[in-house]
PDB file of C-alpha atoms in Angstrom:
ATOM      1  CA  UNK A   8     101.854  87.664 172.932  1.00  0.00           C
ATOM      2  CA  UNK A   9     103.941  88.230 176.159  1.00  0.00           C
ATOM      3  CA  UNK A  10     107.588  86.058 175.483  1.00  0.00           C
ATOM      4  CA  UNK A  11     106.535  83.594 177.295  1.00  0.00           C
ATOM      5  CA  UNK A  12     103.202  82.861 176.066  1.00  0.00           C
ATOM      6  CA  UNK A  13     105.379  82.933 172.154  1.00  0.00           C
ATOM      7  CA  UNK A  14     107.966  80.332 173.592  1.00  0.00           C
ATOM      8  CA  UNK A  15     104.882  77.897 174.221  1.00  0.00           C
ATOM      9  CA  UNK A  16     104.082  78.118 170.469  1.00  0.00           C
ATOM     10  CA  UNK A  17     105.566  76.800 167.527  1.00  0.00           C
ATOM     11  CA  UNK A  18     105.190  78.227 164.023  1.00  0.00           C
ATOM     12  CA  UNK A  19     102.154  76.416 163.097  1.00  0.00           C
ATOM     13  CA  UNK A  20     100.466  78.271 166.112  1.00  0.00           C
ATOM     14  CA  UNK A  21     100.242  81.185 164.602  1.00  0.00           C
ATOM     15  CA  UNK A  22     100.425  81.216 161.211  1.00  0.00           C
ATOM     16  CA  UNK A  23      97.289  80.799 158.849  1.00  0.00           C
ATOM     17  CA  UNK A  24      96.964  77.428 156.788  1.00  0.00           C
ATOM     18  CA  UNK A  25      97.390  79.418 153.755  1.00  0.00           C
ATOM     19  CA  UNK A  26     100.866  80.422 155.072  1.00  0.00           C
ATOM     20  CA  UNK A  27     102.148  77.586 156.686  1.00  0.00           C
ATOM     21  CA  UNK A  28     102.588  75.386 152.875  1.00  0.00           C
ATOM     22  CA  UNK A  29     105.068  78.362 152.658  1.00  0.00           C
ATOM     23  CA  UNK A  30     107.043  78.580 155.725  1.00  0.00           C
ATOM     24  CA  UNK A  31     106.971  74.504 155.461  1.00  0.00           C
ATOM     25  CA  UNK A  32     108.660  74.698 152.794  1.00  0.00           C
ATOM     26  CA  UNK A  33     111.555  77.397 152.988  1.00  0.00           C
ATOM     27  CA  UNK A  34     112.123  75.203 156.796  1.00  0.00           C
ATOM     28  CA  UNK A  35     112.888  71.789 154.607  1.00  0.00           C
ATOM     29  CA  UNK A  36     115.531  73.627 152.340  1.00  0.00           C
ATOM     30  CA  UNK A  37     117.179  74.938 155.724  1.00  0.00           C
ATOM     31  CA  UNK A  38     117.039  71.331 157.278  1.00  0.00           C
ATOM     32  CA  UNK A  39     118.342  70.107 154.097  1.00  0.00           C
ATOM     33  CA  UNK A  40     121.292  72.151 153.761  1.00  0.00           C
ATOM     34  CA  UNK A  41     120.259  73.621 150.903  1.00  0.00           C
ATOM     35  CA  UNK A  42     120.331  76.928 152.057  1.00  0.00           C
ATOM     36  CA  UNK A  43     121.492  78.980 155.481  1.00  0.00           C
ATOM     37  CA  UNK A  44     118.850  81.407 155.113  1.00  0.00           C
ATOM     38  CA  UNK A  45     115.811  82.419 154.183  1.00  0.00           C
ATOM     39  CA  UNK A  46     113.300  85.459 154.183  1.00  0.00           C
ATOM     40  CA  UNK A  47     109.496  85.538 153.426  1.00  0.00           C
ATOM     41  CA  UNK A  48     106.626  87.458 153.506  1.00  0.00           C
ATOM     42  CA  UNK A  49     103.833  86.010 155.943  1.00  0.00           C
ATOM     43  CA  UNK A  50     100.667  86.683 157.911  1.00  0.00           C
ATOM     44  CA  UNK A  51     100.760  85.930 161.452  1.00  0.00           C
ATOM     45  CA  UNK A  52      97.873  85.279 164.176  1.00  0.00           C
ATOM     46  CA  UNK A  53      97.858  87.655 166.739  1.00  0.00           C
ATOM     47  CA  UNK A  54      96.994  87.085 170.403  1.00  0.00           C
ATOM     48  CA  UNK A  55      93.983  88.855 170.330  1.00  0.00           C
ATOM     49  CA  UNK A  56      92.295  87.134 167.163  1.00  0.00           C
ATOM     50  CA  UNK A  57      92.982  89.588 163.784  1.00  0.00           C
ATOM     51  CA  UNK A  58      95.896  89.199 161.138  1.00  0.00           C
ATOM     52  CA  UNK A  59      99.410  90.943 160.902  1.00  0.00           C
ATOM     53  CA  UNK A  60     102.067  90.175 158.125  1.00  0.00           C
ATOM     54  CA  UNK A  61     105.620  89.835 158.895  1.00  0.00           C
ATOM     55  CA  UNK A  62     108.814  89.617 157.069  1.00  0.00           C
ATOM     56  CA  UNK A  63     110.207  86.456 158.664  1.00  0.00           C
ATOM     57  CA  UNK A  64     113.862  86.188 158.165  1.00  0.00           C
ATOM     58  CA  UNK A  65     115.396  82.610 159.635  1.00  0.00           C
ATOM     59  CA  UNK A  66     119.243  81.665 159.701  1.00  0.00           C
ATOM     60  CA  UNK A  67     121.021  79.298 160.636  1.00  0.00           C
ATOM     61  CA  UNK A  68     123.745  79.166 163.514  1.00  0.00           C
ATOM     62  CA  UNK A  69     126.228  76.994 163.981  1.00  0.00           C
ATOM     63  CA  UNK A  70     128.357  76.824 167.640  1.00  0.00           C
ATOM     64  CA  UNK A  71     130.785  74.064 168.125  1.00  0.00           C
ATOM     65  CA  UNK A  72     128.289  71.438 169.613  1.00  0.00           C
ATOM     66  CA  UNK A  73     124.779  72.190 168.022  1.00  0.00           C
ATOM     67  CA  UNK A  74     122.622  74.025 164.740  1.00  0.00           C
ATOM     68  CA  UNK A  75     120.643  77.096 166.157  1.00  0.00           C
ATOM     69  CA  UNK A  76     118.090  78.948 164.365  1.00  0.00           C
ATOM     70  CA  UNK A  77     117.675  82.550 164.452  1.00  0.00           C
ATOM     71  CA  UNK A  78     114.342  83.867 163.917  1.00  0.00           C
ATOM     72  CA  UNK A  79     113.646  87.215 163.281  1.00  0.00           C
ATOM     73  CA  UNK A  80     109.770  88.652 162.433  1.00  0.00           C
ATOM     74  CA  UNK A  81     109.513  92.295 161.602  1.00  0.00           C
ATOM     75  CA  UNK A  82     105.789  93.719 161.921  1.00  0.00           C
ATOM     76  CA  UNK A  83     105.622  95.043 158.166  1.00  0.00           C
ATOM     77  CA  UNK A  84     101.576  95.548 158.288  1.00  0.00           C
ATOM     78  CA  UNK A  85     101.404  99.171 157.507  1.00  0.00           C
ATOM     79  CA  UNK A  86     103.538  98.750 154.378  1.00  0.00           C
ATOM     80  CA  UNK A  87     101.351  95.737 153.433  1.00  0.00           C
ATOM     81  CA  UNK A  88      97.927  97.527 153.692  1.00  0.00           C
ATOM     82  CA  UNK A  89      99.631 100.616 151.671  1.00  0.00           C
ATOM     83  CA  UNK A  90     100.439  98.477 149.189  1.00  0.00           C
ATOM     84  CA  UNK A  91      97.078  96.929 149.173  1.00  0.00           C
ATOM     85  CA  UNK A  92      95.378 100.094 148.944  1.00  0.00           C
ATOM     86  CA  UNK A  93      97.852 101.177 146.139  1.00  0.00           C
ATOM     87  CA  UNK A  94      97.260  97.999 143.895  1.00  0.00           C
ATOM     88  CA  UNK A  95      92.979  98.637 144.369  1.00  0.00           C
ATOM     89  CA  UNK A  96      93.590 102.288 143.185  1.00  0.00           C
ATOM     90  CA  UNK A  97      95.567 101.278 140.468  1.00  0.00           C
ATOM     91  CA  UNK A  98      92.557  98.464 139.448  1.00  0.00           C
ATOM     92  CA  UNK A  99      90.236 101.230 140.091  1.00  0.00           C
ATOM     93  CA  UNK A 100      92.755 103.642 137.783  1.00  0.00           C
ATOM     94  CA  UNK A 101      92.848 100.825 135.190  1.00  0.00           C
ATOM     95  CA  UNK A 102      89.238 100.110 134.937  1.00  0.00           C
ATOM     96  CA  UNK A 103      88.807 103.698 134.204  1.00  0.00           C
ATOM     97  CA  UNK A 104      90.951 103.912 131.459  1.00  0.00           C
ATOM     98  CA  UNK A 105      90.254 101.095 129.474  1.00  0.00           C
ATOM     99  CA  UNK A 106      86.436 101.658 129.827  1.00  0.00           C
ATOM    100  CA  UNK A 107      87.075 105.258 128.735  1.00  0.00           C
ATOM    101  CA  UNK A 108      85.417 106.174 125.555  1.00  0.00           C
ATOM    102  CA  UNK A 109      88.153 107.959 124.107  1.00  0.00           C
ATOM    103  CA  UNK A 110      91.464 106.361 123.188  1.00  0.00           C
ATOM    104  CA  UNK A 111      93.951 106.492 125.691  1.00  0.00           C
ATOM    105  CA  UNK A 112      97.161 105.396 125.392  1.00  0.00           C
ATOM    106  CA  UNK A 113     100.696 105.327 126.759  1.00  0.00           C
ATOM    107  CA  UNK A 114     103.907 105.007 125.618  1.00  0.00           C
ATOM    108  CA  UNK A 115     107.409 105.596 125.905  1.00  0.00           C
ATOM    109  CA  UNK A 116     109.607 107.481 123.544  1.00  0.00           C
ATOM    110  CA  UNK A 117     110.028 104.737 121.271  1.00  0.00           C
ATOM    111  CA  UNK A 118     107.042 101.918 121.211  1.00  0.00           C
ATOM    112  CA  UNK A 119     102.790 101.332 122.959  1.00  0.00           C
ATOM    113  CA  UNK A 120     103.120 100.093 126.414  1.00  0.00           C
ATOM    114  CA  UNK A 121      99.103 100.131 126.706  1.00  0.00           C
ATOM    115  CA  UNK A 122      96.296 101.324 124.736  1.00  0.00           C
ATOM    116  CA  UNK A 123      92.524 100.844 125.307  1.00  0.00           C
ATOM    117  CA  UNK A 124      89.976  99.027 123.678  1.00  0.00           C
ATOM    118  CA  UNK A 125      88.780 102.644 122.014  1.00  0.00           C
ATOM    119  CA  UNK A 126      92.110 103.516 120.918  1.00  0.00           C
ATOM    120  CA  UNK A 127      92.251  99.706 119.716  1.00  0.00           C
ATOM    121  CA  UNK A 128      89.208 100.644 117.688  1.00  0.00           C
ATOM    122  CA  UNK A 129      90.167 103.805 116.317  1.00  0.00           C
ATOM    123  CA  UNK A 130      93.590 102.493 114.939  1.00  0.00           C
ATOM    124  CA  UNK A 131      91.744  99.552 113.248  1.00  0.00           C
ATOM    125  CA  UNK A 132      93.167  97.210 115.636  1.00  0.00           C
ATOM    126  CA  UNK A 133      93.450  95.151 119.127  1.00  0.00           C
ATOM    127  CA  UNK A 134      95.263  95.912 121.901  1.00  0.00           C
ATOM    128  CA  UNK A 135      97.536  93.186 121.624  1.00  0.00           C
ATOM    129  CA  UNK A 136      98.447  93.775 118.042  1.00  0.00           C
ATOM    130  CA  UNK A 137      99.565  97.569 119.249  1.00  0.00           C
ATOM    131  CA  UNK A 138     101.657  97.071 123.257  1.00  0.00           C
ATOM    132  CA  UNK A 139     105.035  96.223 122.255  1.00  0.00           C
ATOM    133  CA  UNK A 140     105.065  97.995 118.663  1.00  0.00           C
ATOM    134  CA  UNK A 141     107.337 100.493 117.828  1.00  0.00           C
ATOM    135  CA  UNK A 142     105.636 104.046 117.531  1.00  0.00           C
ATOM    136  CA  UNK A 143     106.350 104.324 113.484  1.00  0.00           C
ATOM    137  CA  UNK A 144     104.161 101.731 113.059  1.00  0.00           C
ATOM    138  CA  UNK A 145     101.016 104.563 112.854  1.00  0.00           C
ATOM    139  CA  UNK A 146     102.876 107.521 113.031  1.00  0.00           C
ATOM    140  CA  UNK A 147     103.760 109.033 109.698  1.00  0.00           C
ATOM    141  CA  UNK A 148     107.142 108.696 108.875  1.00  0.00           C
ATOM    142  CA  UNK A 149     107.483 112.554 108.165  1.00  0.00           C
ATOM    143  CA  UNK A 150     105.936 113.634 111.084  1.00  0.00           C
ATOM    144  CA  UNK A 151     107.837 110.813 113.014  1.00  0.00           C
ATOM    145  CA  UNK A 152     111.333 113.416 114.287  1.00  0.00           C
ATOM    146  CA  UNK A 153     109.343 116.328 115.258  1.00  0.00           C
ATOM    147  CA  UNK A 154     106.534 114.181 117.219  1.00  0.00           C
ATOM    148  CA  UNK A 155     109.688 112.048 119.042  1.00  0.00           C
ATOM    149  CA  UNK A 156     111.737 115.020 120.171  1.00  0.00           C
ATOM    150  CA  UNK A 157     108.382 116.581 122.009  1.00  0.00           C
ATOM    151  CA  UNK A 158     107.978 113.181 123.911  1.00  0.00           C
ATOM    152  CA  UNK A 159     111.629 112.881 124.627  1.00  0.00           C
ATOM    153  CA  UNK A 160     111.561 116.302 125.835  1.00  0.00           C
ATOM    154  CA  UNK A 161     108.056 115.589 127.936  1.00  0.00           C
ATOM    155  CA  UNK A 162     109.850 112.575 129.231  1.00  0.00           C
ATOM    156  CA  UNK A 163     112.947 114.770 130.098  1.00  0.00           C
ATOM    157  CA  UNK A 164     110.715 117.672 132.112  1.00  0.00           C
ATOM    158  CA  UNK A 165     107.948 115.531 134.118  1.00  0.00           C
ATOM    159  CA  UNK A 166     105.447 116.520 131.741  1.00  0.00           C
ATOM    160  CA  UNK A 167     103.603 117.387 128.228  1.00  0.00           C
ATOM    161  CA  UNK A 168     102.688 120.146 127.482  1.00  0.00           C
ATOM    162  CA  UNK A 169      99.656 121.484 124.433  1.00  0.00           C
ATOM    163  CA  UNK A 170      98.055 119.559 122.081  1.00  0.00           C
ATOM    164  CA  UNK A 171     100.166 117.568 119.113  1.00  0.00           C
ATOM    165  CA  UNK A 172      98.579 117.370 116.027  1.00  0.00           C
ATOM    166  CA  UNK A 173      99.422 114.066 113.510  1.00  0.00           C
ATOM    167  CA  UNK A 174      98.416 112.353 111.286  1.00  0.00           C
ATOM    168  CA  UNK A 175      98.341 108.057 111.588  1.00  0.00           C
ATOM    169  CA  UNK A 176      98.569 105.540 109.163  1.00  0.00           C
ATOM    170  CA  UNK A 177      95.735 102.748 109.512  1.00  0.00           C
ATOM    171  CA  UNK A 178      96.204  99.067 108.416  1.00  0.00           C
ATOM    172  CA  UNK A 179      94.483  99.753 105.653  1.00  0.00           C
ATOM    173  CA  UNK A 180      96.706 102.759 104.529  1.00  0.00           C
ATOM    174  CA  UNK A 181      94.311 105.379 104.983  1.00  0.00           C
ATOM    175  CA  UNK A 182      95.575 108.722 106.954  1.00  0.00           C
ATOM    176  CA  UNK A 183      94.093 109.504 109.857  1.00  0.00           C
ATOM    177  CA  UNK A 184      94.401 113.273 111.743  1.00  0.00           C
ATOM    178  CA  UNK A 185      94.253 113.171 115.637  1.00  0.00           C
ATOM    179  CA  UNK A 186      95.245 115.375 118.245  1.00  0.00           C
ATOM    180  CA  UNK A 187      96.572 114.251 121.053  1.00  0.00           C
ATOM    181  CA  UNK A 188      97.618 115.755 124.965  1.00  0.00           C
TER     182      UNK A 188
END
C-alpha cells in the first residue's frame, strides 16, 4: 500500500479473520493497562490480493497531554515459509522413520527420546513404554560402560562411527544380540 492508502485503513482492513481474534485481543490488554507492549506473529492482506506475515510489535507512548501507539510491522515472510518448508520435511523425515521396517531409534547418552513402532516390536514393547527410559533398561548392565563412553564420545565428535555390537535384555528376560550404527 502507498502511506496514504495504509492511513485510510485500520487493522481489521487487512488482517485475515483468523488473525484479527488475536490482534483483538493483545489491543484490550494494552487499553487495559495491563501491559505497554506487545509483539505477535500475524498474516497481513496485501494490496494486491495474496498473504504476508508480519511480526507486529505495538507500544505504548505517553506525551504530557495524550496515549500514542507505536506500531511497528516487520515483513518476516521468507523466514515464515522456511520454516514451513522445514516443519513438512521434518513430517516427511518422520513419516519415514517410523514407517521404516527396521528399528530406528534415538537417544541421548543417557535415556530413548524416540523409537519406532519396529524397534517397539523388537524390544517387546510400545513406544511409549520406551521415550523417556533410561538406556539400562535393555542394555546389559555389563556391556552398559563400554556402550556409554562410544555415544558420549559420538556425541562429543558430530558423529558415530562402525557398528556396536550388544546384547538387550527383553521384558521377558531373554537376551537379545543386535548391532547397531
Amino acid at each position: 500500500f502507498e502511506q496514504e492508502e495504509l492511513l485510510q485503513k485500520n487493522v481489521i482492513d487487512v488482517t485475515p479473520p483468523q488473525d484479527y481474534n488475536l490482534v483483538s485481543c493483545q489491543l484490550q490488554r494494552l487499553f487495559n493497562g495491563e501491559t505497554d507492549a506487545f509483539e505477535i506473529e500475524k498474516r497481513c492482506y496485501k494490496k494486491g490480493g495474496g498473504i504476508m506475515w508480519g511480526r507486529l510489535s505495538v507500544s505504548v507512548y505517553q506525551d504530557e497531554k495524550d496515549r500514542h501507539l507505536i506500531i511497528q510491522l516487520q515483513d518476516i515472510t521468507e523466514r515464515k515459509l522456511q520454516e514451513e518448508e522445514l516443519l513438512e520435511r521434518e513430517r516427511e523425515y518422520r513419516k519415514l522413520v517410523e514407517d521404516a521396517p527396521d528399528a530406528m531409534v534415538i537417544h541421548d547418552a543417557e535415556k530413548f527420546l524416540f523409537i519406532n513402532q519396529a524397534g517397539a516390536e523388537a524390544l517387546q514393547s510400545s513406544p511409549q513404554e520406551l521415550v523417556g527410559q533410561p538406556l539400562t533398561k535393555i542394555i546389559r548392565q555389563e556391556e552398559w560402560p563400554g556402550f556409554h563412553e562410544r555415544v558420549a564420545e559420538a556425541l562429543e565428535i558430530g558423529r558415530a562411527e562402525g557398528v556396536v555390537e550388544l546384547t538387550v535384555v527383553l521384558p521377558d528376560g531373554k537376551l537379545m544380540d543386535i548391532l547397531s550404527t
